[in-house]
mmCIF file of C-alpha atoms in Angstrom:
data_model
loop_
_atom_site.group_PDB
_atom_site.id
_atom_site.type_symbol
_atom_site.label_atom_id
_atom_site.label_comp_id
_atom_site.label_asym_id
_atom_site.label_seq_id
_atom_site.Cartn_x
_atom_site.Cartn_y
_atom_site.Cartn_z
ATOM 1 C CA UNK A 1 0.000 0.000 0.000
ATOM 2 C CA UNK A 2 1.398 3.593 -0.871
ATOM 3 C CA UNK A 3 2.084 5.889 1.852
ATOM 4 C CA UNK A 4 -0.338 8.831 1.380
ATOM 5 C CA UNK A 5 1.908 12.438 0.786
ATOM 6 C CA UNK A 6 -0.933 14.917 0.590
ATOM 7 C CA UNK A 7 -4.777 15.217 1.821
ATOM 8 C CA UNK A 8 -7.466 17.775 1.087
ATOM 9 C CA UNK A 9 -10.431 17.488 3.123
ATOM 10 C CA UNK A 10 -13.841 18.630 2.516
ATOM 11 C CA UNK A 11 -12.238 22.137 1.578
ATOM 12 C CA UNK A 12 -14.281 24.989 1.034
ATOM 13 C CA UNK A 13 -13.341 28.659 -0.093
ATOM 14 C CA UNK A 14 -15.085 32.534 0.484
ATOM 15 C CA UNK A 15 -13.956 35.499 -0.933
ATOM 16 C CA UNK A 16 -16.434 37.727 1.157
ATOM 17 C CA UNK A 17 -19.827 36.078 -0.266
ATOM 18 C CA UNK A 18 -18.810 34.859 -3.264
ATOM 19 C CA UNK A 19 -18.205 30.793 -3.482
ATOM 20 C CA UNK A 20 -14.766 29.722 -5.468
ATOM 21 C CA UNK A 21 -14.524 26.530 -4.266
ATOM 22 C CA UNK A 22 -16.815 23.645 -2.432
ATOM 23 C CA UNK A 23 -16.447 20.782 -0.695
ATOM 24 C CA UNK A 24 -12.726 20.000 -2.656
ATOM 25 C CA UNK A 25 -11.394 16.445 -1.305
ATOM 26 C CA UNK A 26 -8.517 14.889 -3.142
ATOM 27 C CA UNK A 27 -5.536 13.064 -2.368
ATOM 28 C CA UNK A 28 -1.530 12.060 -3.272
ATOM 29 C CA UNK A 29 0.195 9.225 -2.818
ATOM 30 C CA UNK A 30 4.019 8.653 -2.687
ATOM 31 C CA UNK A 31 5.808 8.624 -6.045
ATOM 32 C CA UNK A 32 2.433 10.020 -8.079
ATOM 33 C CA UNK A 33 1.865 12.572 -10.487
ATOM 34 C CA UNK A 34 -1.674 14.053 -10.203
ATOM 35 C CA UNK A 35 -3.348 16.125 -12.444
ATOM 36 C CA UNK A 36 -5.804 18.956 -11.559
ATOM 37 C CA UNK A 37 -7.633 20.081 -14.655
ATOM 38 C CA UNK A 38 -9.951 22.742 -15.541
ATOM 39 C CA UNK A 39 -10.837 25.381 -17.233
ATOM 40 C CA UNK A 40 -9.928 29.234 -16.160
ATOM 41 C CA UNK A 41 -11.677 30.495 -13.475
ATOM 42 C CA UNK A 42 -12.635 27.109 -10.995
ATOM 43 C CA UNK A 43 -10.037 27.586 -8.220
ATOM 44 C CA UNK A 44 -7.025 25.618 -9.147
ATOM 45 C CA UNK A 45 -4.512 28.047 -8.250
ATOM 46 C CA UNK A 46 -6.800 28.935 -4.923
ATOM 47 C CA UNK A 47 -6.682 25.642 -3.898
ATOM 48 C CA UNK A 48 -2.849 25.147 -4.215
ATOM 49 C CA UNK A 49 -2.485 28.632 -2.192
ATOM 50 C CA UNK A 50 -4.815 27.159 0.203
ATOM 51 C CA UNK A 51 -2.457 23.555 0.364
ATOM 52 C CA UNK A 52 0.326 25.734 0.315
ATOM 53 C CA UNK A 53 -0.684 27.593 3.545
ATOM 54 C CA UNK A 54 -0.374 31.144 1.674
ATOM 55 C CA UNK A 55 -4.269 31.255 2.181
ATOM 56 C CA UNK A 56 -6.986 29.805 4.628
ATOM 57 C CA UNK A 57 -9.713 27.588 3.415
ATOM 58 C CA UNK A 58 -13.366 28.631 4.936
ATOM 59 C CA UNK A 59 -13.261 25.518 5.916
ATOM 60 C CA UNK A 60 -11.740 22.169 5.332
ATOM 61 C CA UNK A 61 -8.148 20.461 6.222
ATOM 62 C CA UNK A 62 -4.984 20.239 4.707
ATOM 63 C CA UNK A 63 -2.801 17.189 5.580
ATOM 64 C CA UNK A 64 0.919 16.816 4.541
ATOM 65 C CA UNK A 65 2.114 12.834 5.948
ATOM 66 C CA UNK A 66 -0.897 12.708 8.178
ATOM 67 C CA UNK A 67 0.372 15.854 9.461
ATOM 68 C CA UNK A 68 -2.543 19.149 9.275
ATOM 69 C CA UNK A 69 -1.330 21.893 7.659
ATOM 70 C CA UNK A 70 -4.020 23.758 7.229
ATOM 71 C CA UNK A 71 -2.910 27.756 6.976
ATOM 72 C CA UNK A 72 1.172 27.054 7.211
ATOM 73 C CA UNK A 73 3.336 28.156 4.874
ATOM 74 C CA UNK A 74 6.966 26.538 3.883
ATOM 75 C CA UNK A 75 5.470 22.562 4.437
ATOM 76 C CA UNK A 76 5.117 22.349 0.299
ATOM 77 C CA UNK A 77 7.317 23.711 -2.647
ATOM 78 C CA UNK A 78 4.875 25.302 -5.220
ATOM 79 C CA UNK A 79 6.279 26.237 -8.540
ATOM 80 C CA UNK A 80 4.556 29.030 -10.610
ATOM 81 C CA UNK A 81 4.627 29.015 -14.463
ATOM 82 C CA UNK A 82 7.497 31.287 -14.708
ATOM 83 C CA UNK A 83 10.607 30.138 -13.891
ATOM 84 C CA UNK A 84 11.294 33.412 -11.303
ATOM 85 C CA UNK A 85 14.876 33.159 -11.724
ATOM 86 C CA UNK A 86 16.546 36.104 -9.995
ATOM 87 C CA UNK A 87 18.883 37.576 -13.196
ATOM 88 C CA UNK A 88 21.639 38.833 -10.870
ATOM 89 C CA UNK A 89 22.112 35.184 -9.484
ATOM 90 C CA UNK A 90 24.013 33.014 -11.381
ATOM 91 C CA UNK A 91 22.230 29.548 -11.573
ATOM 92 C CA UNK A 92 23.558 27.647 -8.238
ATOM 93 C CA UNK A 93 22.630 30.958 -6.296
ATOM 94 C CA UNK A 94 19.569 30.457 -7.848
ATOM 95 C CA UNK A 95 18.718 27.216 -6.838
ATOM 96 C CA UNK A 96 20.502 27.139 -3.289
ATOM 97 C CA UNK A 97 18.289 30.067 -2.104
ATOM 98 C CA UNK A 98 15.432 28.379 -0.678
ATOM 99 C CA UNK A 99 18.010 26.927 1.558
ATOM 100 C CA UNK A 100 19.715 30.461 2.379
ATOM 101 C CA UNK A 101 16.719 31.960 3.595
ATOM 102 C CA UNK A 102 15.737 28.969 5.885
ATOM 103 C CA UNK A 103 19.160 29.864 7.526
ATOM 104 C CA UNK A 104 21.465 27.666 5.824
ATOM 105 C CA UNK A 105 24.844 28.867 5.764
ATOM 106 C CA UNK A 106 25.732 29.877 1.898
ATOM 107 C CA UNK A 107 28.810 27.521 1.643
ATOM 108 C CA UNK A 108 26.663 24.495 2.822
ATOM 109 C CA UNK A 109 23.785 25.689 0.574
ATOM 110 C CA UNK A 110 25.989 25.674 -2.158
ATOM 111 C CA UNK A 111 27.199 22.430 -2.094
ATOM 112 C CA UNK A 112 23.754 20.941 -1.003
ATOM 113 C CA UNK A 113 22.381 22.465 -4.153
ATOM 114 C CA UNK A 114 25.868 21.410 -6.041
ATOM 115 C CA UNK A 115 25.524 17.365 -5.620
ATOM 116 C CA UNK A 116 21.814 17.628 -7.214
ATOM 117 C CA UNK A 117 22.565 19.273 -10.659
ATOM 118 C CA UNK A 118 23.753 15.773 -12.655
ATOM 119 C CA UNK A 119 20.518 14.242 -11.366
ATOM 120 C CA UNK A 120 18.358 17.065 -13.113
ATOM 121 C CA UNK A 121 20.945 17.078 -16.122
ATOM 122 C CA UNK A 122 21.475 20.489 -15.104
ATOM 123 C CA UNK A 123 25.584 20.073 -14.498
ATOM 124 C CA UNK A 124 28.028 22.155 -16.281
ATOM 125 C CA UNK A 125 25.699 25.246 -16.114
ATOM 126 C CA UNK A 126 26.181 26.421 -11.967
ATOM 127 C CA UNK A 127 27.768 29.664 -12.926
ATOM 128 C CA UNK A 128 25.885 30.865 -15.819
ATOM 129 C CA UNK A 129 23.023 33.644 -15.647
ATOM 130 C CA UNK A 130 19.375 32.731 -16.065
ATOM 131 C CA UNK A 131 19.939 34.970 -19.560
ATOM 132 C CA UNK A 132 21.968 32.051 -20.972
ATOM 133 C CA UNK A 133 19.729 29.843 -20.581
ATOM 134 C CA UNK A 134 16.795 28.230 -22.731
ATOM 135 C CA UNK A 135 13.236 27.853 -21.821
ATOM 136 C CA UNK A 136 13.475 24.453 -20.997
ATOM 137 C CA UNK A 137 16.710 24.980 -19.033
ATOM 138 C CA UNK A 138 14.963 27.344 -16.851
ATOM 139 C CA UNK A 139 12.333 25.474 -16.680
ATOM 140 C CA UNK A 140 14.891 22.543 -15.349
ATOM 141 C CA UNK A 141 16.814 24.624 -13.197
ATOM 142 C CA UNK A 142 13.207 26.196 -11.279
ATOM 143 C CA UNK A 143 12.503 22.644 -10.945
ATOM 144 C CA UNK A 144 15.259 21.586 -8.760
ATOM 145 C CA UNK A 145 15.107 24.860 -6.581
ATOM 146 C CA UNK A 146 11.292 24.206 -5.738
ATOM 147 C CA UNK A 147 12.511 19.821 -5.048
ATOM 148 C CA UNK A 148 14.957 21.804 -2.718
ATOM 149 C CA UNK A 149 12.583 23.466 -0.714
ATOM 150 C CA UNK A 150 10.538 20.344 0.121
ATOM 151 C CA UNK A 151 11.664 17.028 -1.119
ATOM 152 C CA UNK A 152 7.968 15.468 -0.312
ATOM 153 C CA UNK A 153 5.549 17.347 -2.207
ATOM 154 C CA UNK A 154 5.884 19.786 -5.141
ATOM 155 C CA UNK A 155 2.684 21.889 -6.355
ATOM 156 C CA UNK A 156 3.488 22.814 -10.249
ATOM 157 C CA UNK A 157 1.035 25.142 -11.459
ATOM 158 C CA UNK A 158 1.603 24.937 -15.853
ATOM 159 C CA UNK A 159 5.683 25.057 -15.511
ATOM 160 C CA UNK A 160 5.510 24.253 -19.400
ATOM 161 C CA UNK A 161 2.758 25.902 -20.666
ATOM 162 C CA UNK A 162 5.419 28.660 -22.212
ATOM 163 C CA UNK A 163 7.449 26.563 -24.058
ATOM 164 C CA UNK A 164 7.207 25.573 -27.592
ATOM 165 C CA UNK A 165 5.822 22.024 -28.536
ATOM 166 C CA UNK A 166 9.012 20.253 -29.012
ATOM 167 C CA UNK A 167 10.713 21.435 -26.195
ATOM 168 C CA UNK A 168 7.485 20.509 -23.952
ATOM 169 C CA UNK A 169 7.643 17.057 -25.548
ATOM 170 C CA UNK A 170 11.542 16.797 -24.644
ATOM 171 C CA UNK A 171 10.534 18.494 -20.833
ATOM 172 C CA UNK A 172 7.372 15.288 -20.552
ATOM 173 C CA UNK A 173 9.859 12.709 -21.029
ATOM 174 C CA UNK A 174 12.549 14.454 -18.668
ATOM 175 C CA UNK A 175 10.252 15.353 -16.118
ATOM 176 C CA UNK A 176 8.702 11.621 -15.632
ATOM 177 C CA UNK A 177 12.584 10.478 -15.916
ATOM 178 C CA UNK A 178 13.169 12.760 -12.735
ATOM 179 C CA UNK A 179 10.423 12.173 -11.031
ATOM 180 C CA UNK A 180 11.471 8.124 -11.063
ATOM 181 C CA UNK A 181 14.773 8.772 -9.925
ATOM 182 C CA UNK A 182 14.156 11.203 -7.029
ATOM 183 C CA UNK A 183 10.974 9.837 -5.985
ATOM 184 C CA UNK A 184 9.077 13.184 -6.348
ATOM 185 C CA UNK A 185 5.201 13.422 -5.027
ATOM 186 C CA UNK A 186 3.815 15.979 -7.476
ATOM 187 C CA UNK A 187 0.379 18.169 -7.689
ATOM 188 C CA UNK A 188 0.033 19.586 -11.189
ATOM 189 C CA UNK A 189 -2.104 22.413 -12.931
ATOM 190 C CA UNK A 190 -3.019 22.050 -16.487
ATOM 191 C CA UNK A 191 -5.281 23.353 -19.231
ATOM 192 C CA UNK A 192 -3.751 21.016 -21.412
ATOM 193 C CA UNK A 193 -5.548 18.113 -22.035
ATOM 194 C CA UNK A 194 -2.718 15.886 -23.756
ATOM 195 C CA UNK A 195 -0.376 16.782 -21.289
ATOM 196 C CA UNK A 196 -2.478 15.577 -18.265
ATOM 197 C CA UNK A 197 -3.319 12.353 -19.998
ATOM 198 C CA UNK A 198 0.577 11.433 -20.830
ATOM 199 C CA UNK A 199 2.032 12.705 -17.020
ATOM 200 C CA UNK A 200 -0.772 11.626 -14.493
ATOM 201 C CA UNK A 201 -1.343 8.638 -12.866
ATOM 202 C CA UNK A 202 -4.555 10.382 -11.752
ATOM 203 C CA UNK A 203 -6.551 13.170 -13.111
ATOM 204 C CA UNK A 204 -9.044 15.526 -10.743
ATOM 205 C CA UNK A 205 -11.516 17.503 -12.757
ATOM 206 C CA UNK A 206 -11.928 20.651 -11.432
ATOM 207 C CA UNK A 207 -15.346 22.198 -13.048
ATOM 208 C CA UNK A 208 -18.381 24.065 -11.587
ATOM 209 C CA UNK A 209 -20.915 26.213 -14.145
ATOM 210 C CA UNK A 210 -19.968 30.033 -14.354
ATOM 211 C CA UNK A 211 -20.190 31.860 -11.153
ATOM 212 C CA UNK A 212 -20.473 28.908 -9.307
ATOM 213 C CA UNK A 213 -17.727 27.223 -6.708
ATOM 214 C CA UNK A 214 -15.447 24.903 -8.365
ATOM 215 C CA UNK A 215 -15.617 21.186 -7.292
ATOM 216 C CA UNK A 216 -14.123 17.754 -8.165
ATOM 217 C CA UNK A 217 -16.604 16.395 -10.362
ATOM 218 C CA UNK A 218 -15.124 13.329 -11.826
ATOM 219 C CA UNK A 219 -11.713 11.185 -11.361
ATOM 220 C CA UNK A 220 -9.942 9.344 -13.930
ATOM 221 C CA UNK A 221 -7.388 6.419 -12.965
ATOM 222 C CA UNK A 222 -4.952 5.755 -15.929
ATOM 223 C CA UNK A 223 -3.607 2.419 -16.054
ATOM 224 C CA UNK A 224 -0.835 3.114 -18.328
ATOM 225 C CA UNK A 225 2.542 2.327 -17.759
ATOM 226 C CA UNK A 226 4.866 5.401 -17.534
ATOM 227 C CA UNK A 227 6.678 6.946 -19.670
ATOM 228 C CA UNK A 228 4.326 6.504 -22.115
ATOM 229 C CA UNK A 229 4.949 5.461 -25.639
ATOM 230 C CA UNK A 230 5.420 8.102 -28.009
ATOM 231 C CA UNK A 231 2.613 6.750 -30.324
ATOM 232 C CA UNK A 232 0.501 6.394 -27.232
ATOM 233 C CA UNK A 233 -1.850 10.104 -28.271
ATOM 234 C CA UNK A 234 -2.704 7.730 -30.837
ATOM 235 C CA UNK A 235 -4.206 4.751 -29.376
ATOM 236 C CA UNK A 236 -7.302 4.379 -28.737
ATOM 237 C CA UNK A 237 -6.672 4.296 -24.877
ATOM 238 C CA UNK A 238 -5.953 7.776 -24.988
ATOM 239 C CA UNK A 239 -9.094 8.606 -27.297
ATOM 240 C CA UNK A 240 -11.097 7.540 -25.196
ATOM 241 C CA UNK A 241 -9.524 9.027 -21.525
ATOM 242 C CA UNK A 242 -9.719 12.052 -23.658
ATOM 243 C CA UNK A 243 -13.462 11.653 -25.002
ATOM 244 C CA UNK A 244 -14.543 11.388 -20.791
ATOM 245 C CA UNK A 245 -12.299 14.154 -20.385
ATOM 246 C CA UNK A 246 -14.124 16.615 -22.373
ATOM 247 C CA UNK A 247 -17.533 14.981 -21.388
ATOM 248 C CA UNK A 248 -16.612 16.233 -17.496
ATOM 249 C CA UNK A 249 -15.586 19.381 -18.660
ATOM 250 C CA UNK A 250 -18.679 20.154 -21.036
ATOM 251 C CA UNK A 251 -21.165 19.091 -17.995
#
């Protein structure tokens, strides 16, 4: 049985009188990738503030390893579409600063951060600027600063939805390669529909009609082995994951 990472509970969300979200309850175990998947305007990134602690539900619980959490901040790493790469830090300083402001001397930041850049094939490139970079190698090097914060849980709202299609195709297969080798629990936010059918083990759909509270309406288990197959969008597998997909969002 997989040791649960992460538990919403019957969460519930008021800004003044105006519902965003209702009665949210998911849940992430060890090692998964989870999908959270919507359209624009049903409380994803509201609920990840609220599991991040940066925001209080109206009600509901927030549980990290069993743990509550509800309302404090610095238990998760949550990574925002851009990369937020300070340009006057070269790329180590970058990374290491989570550690640095938890108190972390800068030496022993330094080489914490140091040993971590083959695994995220991000060596060779600790004293470059974020300006030398490409998108994807941002993208890489935000990635391992936010597993720094909190090895348990990461909350990725869209970290590729900037990047061209080849370069998201070569960050999929990357990411998932990571994720195997460091053992990373991940949350992720996605309008994409491909994209949450070839990462997730699970996918939460996150719908609600307009100007009503977002809730979980339906979730979809896929079976299939990770990484995918690169002919996989093709099968009819992933036709039809897609066709109940679009049914839940429609509804």
């Amino acid at each position: 049985m997989k040791k649960s990472i992460l538990s919403v509970e019957n969460v519930t969300k008021y800004y003044d009188d105006n519902p965003v979200l209702k009665d949210i309850s998911i849940h992430l175990d060890e090692g998964e990738l989870v999908c959270l998947l919507g359209i624009s305007g049903r409380g994803k990134t509201t609920l990840f503030n609220i599991i991040s602690g940066l925001i209080l539900p109206s009600s509901g619980k927030v549980f990290l390893e069993g743990n509550e959490i509800t309302g404090k901040s610095g238990k998760v790493s949550y990574m925002l579409q851009k990369d937020m790469l300070l340009p006057w830090y070269n790329i180590i300083e970058n990374v290491a600063l989570p550690l640095i402001i938890r108190g972390m001397k800068k030496k022993d930041a330094l080489e914490k951060a140091d040993v971590l850049f083959s695994d995220f094939s991000l060596d060779g490139i600790q004293k470059k600027y974020p300006f030398e970079l490409s998108g994807g190698m941002k993208q890489r090097t935000a990635l391992l600063r936010t597993y720094l914060f909190s090895s348990k849980l990461a909350l990725l709202d869209e970290p590729f939805s900037a990047l061209d299609a080849i370069t998201k195709m070569q960050m999929h297969k990357w990411f998932l390669d990571v994720m195997e080798k460091i053992k990373l629990s991940t949350l992720f936010i996605t309008h994409d529909i491909d994209e949450a059918i070839l990462l997730s083990d699970r996918i939460y759909i996150l719908s609600g009609e307009s100007g009503q509270p977002g809730m979980i309406t339906k979730e979809i288990v896929i079976k299939n082995a990770k990484p995918r197959s690169s002919d996989f969008s093709l099968s009819s597998d992933f036709i039809e994951i897609k066709k109940q997909i679009l049914e839940s969002l429609q509804n």
